[in-house]
Tab-separated table of C-alpha atoms and ligand atoms in Angstrom:
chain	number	residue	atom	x	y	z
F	1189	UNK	CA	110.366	73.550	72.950
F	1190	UNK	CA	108.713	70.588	71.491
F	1191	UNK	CA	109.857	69.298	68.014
F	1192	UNK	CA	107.688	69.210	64.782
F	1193	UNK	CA	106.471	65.864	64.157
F	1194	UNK	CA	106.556	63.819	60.763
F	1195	UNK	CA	102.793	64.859	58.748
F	1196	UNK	CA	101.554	61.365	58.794
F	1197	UNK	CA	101.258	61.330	62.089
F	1198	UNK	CA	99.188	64.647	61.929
F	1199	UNK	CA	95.413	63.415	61.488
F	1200	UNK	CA	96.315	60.871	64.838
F	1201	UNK	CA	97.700	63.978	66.444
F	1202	UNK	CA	94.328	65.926	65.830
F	1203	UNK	CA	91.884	63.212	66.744
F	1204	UNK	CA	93.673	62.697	69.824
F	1205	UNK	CA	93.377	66.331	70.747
F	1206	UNK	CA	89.740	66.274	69.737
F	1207	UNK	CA	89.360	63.667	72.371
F	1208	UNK	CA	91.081	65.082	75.119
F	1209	UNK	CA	89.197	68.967	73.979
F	1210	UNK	CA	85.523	66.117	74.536
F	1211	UNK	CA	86.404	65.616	77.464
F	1212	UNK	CA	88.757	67.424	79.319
F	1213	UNK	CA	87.331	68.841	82.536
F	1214	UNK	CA	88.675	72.394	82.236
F	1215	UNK	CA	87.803	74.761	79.580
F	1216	UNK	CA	90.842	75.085	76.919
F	1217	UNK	CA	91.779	76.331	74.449
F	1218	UNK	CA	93.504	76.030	71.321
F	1219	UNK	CA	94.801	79.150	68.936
F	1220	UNK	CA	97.313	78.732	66.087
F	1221	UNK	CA	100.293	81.116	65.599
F	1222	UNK	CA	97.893	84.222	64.699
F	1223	UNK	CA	95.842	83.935	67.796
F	1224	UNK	CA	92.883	82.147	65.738
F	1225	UNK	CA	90.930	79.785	68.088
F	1226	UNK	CA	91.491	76.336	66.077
F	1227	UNK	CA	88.877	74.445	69.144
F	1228	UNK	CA	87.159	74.925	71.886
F	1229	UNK	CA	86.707	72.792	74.243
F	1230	UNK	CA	83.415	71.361	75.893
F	1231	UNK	CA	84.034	73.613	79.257
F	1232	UNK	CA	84.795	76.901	77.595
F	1233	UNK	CA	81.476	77.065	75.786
F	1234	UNK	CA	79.537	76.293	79.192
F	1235	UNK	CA	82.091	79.142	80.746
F	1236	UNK	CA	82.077	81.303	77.823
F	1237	UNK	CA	78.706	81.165	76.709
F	1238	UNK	CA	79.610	80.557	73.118
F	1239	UNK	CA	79.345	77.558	70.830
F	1240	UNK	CA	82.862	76.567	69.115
F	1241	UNK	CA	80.905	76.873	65.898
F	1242	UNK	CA	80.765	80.954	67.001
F	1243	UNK	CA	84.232	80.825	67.434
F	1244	UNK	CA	86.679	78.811	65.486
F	1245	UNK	CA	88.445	81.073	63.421
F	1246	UNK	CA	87.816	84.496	65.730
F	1247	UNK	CA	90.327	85.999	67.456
F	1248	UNK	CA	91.035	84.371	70.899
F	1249	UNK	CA	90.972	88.268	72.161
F	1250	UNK	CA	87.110	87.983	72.035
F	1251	UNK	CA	87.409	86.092	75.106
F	1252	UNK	CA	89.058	88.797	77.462
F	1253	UNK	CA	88.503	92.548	78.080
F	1254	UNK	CA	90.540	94.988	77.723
F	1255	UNK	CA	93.494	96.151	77.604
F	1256	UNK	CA	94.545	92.006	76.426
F	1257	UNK	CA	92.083	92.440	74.095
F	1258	UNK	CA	93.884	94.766	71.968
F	1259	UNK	CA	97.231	94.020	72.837
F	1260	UNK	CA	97.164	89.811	72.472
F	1261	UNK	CA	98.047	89.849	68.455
F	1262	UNK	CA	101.170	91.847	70.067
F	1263	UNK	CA	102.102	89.310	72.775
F	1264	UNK	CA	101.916	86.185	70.578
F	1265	UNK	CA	104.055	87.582	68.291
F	1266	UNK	CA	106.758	88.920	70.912
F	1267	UNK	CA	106.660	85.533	71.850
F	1268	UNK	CA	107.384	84.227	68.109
F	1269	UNK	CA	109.779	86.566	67.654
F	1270	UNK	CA	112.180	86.699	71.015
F	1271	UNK	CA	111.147	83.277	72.404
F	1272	UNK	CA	111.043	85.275	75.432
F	1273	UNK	CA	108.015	83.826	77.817
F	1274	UNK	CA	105.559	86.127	79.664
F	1275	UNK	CA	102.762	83.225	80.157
F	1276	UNK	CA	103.806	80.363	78.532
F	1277	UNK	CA	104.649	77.338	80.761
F	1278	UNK	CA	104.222	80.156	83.498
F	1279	UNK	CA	100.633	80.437	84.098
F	1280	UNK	CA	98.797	83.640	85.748
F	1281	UNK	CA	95.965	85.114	87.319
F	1282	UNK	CA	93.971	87.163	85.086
F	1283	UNK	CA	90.585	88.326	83.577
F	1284	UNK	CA	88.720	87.071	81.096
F	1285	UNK	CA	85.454	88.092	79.284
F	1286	UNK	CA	82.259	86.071	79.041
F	1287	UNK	CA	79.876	86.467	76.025
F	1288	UNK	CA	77.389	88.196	77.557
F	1289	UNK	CA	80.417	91.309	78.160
F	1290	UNK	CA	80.829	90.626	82.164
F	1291	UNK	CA	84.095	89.690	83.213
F	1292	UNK	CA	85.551	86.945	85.636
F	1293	UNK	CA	88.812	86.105	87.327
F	1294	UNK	CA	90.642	83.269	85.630
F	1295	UNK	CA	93.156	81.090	85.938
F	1296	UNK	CA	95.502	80.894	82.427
F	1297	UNK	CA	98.092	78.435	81.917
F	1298	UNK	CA	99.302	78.699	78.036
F	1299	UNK	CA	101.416	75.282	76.659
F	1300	UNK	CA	103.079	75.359	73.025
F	1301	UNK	CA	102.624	72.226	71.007
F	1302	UNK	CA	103.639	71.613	67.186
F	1303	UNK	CA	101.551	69.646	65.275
F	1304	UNK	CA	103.142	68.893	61.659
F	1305	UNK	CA	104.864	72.101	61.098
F	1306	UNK	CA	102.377	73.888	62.482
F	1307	UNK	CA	102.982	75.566	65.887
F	1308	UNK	CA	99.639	75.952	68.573
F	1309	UNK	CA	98.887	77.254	71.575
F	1310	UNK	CA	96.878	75.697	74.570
F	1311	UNK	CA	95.424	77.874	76.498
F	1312	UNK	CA	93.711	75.778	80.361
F	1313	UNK	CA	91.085	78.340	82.081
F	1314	UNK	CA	90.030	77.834	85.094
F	1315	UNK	CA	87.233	80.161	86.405
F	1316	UNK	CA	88.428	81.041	90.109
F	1317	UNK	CA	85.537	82.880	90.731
F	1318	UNK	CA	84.610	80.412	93.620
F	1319	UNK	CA	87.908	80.000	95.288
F	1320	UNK	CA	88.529	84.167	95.283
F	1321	UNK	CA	85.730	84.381	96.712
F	1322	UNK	CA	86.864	82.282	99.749
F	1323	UNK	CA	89.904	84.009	99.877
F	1324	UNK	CA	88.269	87.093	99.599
F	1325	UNK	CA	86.327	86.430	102.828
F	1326	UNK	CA	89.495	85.306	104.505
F	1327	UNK	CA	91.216	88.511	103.409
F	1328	UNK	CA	88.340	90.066	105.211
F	1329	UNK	CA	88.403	88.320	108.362
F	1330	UNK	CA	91.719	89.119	108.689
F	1331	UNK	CA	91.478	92.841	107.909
F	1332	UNK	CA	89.083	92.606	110.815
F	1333	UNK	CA	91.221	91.274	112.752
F	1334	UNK	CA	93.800	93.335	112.430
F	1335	UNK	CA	91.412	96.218	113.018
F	1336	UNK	CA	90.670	94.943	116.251
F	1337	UNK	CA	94.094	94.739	116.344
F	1338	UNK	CA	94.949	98.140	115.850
F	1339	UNK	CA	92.135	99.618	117.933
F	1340	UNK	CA	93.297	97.578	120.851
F	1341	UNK	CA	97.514	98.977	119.893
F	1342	UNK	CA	95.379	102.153	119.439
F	1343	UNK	CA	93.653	102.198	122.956
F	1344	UNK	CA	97.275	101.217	125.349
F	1345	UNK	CA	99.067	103.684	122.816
F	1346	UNK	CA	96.651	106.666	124.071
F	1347	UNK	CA	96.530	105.840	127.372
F	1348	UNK	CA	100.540	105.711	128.154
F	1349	UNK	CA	100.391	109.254	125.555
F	1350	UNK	CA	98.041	110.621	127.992
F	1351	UNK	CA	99.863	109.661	130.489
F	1352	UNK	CA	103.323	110.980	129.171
F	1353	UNK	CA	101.915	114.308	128.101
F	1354	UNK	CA	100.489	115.034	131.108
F	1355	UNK	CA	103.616	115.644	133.483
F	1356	UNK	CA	104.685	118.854	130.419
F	1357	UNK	CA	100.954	119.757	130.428
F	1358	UNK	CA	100.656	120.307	134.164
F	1359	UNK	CA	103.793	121.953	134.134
F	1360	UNK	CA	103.044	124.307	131.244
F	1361	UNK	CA	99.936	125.398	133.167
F	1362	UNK	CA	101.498	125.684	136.944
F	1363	UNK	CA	104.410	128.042	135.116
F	1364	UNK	CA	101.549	130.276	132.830
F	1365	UNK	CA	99.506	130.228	136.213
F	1366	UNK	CA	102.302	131.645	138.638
F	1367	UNK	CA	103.585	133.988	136.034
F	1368	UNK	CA	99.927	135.977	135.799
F	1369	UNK	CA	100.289	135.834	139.311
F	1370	UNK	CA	103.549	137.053	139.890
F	1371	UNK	CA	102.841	140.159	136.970
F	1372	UNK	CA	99.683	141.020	138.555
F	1373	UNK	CA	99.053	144.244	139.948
F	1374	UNK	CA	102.284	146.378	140.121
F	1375	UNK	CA	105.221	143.583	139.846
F	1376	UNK	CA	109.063	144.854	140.812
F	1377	UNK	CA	112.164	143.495	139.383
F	1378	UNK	CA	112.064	140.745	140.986
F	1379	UNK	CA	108.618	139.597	140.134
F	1380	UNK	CA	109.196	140.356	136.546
F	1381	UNK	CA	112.380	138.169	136.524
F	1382	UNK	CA	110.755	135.295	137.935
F	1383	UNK	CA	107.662	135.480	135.693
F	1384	UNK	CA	110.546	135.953	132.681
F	1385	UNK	CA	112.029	132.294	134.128
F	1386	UNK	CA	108.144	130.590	134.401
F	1387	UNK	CA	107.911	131.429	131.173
F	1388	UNK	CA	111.311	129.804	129.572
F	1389	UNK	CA	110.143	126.883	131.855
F	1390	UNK	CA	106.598	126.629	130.638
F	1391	UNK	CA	108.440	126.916	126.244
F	1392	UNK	CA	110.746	124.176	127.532
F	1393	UNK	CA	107.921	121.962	128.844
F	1394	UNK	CA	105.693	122.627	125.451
F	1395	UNK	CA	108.716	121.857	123.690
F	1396	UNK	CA	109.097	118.258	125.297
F	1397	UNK	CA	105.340	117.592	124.795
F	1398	UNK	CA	106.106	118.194	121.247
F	1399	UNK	CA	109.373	115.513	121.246
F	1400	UNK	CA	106.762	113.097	123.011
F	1401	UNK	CA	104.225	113.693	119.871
F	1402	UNK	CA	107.146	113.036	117.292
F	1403	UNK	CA	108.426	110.260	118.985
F	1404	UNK	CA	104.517	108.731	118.999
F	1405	UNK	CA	104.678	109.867	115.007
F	1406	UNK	CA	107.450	108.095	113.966
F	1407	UNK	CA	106.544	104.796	115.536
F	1408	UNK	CA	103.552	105.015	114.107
F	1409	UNK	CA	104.992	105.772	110.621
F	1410	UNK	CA	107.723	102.615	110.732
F	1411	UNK	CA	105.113	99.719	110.012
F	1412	UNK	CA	106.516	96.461	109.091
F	1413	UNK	CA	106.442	96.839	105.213
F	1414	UNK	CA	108.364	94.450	102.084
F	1415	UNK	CA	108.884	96.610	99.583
F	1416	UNK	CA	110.264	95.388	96.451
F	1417	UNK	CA	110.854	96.617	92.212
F	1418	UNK	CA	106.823	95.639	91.372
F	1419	UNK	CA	105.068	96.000	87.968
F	1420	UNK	CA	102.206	98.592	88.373
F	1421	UNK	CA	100.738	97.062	85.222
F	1422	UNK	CA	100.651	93.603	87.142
F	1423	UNK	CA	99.318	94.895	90.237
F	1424	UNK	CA	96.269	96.678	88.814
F	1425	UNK	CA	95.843	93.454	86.820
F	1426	UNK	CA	95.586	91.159	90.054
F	1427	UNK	CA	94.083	93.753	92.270
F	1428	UNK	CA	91.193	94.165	89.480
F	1429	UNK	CA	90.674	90.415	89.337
F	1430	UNK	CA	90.031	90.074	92.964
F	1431	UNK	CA	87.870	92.924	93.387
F	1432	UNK	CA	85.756	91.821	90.583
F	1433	UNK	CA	84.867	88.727	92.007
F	1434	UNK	CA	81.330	88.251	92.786
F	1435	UNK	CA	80.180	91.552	90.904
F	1436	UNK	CA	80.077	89.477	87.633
F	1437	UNK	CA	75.787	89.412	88.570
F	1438	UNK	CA	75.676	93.277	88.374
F	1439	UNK	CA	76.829	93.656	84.762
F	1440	UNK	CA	80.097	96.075	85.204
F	1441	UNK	CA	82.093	97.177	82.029
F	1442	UNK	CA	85.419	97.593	83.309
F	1443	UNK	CA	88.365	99.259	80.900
F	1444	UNK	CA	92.008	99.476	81.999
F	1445	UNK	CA	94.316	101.502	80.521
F	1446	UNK	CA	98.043	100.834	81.430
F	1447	UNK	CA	100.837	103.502	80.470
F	1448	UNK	CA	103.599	100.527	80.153
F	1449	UNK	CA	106.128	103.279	80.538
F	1450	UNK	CA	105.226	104.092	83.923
F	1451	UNK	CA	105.235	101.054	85.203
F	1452	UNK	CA	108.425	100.005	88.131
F	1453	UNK	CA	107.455	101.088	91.408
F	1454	UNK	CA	109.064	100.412	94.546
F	1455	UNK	CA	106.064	99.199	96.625
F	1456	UNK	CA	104.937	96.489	99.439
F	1457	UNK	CA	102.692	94.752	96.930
F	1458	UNK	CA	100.305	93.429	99.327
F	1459	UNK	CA	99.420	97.186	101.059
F	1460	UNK	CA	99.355	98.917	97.279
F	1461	UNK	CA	97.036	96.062	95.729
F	1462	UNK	CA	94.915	96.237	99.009
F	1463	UNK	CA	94.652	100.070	98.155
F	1464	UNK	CA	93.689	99.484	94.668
F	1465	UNK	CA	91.175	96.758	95.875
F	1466	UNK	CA	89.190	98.725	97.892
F	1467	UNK	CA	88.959	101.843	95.754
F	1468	UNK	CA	87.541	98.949	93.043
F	1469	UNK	CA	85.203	97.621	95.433
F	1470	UNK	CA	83.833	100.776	96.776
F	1471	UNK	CA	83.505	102.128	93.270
F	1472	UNK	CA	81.669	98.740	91.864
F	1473	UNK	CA	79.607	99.349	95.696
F	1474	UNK	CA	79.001	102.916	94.669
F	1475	UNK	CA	77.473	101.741	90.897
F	1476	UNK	CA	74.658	98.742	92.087
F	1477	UNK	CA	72.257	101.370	91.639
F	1478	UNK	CA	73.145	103.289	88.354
F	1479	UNK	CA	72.211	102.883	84.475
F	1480	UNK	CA	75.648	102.920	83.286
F	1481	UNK	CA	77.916	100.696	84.910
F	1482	UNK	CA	81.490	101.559	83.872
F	1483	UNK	CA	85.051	101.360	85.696
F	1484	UNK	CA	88.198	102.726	84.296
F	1485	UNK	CA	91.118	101.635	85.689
F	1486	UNK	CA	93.748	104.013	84.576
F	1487	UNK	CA	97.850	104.505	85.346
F	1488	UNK	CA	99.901	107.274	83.760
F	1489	UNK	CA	103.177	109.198	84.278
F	1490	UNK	CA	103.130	112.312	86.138
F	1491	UNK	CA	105.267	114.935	86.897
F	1492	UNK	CA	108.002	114.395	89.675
F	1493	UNK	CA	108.854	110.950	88.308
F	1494	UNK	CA	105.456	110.117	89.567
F	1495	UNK	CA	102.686	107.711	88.397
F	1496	UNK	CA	98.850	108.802	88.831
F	1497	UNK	CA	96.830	105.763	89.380
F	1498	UNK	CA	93.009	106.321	88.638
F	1499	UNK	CA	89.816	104.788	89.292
F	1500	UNK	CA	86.606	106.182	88.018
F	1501	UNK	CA	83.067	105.320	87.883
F	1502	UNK	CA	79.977	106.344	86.772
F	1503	UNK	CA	78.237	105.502	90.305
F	1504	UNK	CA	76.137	107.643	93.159
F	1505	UNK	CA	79.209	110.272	93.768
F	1506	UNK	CA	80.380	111.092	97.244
F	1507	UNK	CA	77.741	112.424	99.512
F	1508	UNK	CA	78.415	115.968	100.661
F	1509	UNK	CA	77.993	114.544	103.690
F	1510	UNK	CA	80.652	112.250	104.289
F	1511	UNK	CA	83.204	114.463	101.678
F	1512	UNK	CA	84.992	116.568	103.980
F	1513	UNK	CA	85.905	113.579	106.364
F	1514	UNK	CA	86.099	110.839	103.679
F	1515	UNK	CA	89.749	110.071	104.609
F	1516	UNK	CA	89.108	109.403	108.777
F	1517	UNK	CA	88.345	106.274	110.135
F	1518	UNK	CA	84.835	104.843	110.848
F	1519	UNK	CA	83.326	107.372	107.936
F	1520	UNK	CA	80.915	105.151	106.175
F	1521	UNK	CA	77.479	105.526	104.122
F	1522	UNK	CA	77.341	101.315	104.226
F	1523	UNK	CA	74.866	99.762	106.282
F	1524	UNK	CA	77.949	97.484	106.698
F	1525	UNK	CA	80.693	99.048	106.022
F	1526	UNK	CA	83.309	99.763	108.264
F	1527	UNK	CA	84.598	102.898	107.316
F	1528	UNK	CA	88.026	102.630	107.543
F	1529	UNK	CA	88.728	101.181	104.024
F	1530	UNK	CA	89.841	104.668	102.621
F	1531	UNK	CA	91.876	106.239	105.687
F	1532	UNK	CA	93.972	103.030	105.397
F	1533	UNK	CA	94.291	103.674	101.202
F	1534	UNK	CA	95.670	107.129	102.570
F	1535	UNK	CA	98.294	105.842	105.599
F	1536	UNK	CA	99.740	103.271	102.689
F	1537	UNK	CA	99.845	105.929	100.041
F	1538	UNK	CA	101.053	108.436	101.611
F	1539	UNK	CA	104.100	106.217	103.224
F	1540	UNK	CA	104.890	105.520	99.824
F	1541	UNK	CA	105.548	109.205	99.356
F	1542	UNK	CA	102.667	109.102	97.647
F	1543	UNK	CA	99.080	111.470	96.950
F	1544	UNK	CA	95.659	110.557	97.316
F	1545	UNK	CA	92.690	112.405	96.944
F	1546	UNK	CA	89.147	112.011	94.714
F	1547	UNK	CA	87.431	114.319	92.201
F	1548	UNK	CA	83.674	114.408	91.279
F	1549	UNK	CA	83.606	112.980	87.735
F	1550	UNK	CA	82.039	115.407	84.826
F	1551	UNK	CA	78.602	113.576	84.243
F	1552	UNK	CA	78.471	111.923	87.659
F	1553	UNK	CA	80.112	109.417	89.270
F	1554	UNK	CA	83.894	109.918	91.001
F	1555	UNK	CA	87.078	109.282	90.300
F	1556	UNK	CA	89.998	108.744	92.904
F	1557	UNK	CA	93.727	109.487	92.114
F	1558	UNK	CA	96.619	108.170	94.122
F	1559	UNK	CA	100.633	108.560	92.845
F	1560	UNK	CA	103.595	106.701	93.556
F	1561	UNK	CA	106.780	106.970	93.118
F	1562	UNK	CA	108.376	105.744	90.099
F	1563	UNK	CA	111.762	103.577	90.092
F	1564	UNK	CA	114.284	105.961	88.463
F	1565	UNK	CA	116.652	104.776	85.739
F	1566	UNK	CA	119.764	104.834	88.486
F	1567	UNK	CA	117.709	102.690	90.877
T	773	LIG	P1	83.463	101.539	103.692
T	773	LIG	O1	83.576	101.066	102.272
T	773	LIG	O2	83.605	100.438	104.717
T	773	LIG	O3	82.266	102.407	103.951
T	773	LIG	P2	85.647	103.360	103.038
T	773	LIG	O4	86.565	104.128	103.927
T	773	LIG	O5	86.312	102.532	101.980
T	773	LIG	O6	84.741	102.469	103.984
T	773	LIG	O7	84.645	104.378	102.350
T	773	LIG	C1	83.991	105.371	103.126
T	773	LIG	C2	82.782	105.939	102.430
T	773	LIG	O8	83.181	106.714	101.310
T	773	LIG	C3	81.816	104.925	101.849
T	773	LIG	O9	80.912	104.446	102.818
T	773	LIG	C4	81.105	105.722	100.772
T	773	LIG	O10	80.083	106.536	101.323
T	773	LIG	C5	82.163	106.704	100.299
T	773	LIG	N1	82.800	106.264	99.038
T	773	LIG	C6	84.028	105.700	98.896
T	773	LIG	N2	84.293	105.470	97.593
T	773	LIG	C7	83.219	105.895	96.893
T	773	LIG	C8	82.865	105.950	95.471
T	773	LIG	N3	83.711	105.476	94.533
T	773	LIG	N4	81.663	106.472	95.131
T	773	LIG	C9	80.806	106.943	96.092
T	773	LIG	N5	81.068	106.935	97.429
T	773	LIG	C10	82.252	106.418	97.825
């Protein structure tokens, strides 16, 4: 931690920082120990849309949504208190809130300076609008590709299934066949016996088909998957970020709510955020066309040691069309959609020992739930 320096080298100190604030490239910054904005650089009024003269002396939470908004008094004092660093020196991915109310992925990296005996924060933003957007295409390309992927595992998969369930189907009906035959009419002993041992043949075939089917199941069911101790709070966080990008245009008032209880999961990060990404992006899809434009990103402990992630908007609702097969591949209303965005939310839930299903929301719109389990004290 840096040292307070000697007073009379304050009023240097400050026009120096003035300077740099003139002229430095990125917006920043700077909020004194009660999370008052002290200045404001150049950049962040172009990327905030305020003047510093609207802002000096506010609340730095006026410049993100919530649920930093409400909580940021809380954090900087944590920090003032424990010395214990969430962001500081760190730097993270996160949201932040332009004047006109939309929202925008950021870049935050928070440095701690003292100027006389005064301690400040710097806060650098860089708007990564731009660059999530690239990676956002990427992430599509190679979702894509590993659709093609799959369809291709899919195709050699059925073939060598058909192929292995044939020999016990065959079977199944040659026994069923020859046992009507041998019961027809008036059968003796004999016949009856015979048909008796068709039959245990034909169960014993139909049970092997059945073996074949598991077998097919559980390979199916061990994907490669990392899964690690993960911070719901965080994922939600990121995953809202990057689904936000490039909907900044269409005006969306998001709102998360985080139960910071219910919050360790043990979870492949990349297959839960992609989850939580798509339900985003197909609710922010699903709201282009409405008046109100609201998302509420929601997590909260459940029974079972569980934890209910929602996501509702206020957008067109599911079709009754597409509801009873929302959940199987290729189901789409999208002139470009794929359709497979929400049967692949399901395959990652549910190997999570997870839930996922959707409810109409009262006053239109929808909201989708999925659980997960929750990391128990012991674990
Ligand atoms: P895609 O987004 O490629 O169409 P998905 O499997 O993610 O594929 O979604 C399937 C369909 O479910 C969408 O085309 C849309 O009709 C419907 N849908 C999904 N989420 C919502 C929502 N939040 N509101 C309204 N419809 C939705």
């Amino acid at each position: 931690m840096d040292q307070p320096v000697p007073a009379a080298r304050l009023s240097d100190d400050e026009a120096h920082l003035r300077s740099i604030l003139a002229t430095v490239p990125d917006a920043m910054v700077v909020i004194d120990e009660a999370g008052h904005i002290l200045s404001f650089s150049a950049a962040a009024e172009t990327l905030f849309g305020y003047a510093e003269a609207d802002v000096v002396g506010e609340n730095v939470s006026m410049l993100m949504p919530s649920p930093d908004r409400e909580r940021h008094d809380g954090y900087i004092h944590n920090y003032c208190k424990t010395g214990e660093r969430r962001i500081i020196g760190i730097g993270r991915v996160t949201t932040a809130r332009h004047r006109d109310g939309n929202t925008f992925p950021i870049e935050l990296s928070v440095g701690e300076a003292w100027i006389g005996d005064k301690r400040i924060f710097t806060g650098f933003i860089h708007d990564i609008t731009h660059r999530q957007q690239t990676e956002l295409r990427l992430q599509d390309l190679q979702s894509e590709l590993a659709h093609v992927g799959r369809i291709s595992e899919m195709t050699s998969l059925a073939s060598s299934l058909a192929h292995e369930l044939n020999q016990p189907l065959t079977a199944i009906a040659n026994y069923c066949e020859s046992g009507r035959d041998l019961l027809a009419g008036d059968p003796d002993q004999e016949a009856i016996e015979t048909a008796r041992e068709a039959l245990d043949e034909a169960s014993r075939e139909a049970l092997r088909a059945g073996q074949i089917v598991m077998r097919l199941r559980d390979f199916m069911s061990h994907g490669e998957s990392d899964r690690r101790v993960e911070s719901l709070s965080r994922l939600v966080t990121e995953a809202n970020a990057l689904a936000l990008v490039g909907s900044r245009e269409h005006g969306i008032e998001v709102q998360i709510q985080l139960d910071h209880e219910a919050d360790q999961v043990f979870v492949d990060r990349i297959q839960v955020q992609q989850v939580l990404t798509n339900l985003i992006r197909n609710a922010i899809d699903a709201m282009i066309d409405s008046q109100v434009r609201s998302l509420n990103i929601r997590t909260a402990a459940g029974p079972d040691d569980l934890v209910t992630v929602c996501v509702e908007d206020t957008g067109s609702g599911i079709s009754e069309s597409v509801a009873p097969q929302l959940f199987q591949p290729f189901v789409t209303s999208k002139l470009t959609g794929m359709g497979i965005g929400l049967s692949i939310c399901r395959t990652i839930v549910e190997s999570h020992g997870g839930r996922i299903w959707f409810e109409p929301r009262p006053g239109g719109g929808t909201i989708f739930y999925f659980t997960l389990p929750l990391v128990g004290e012991t674990q």
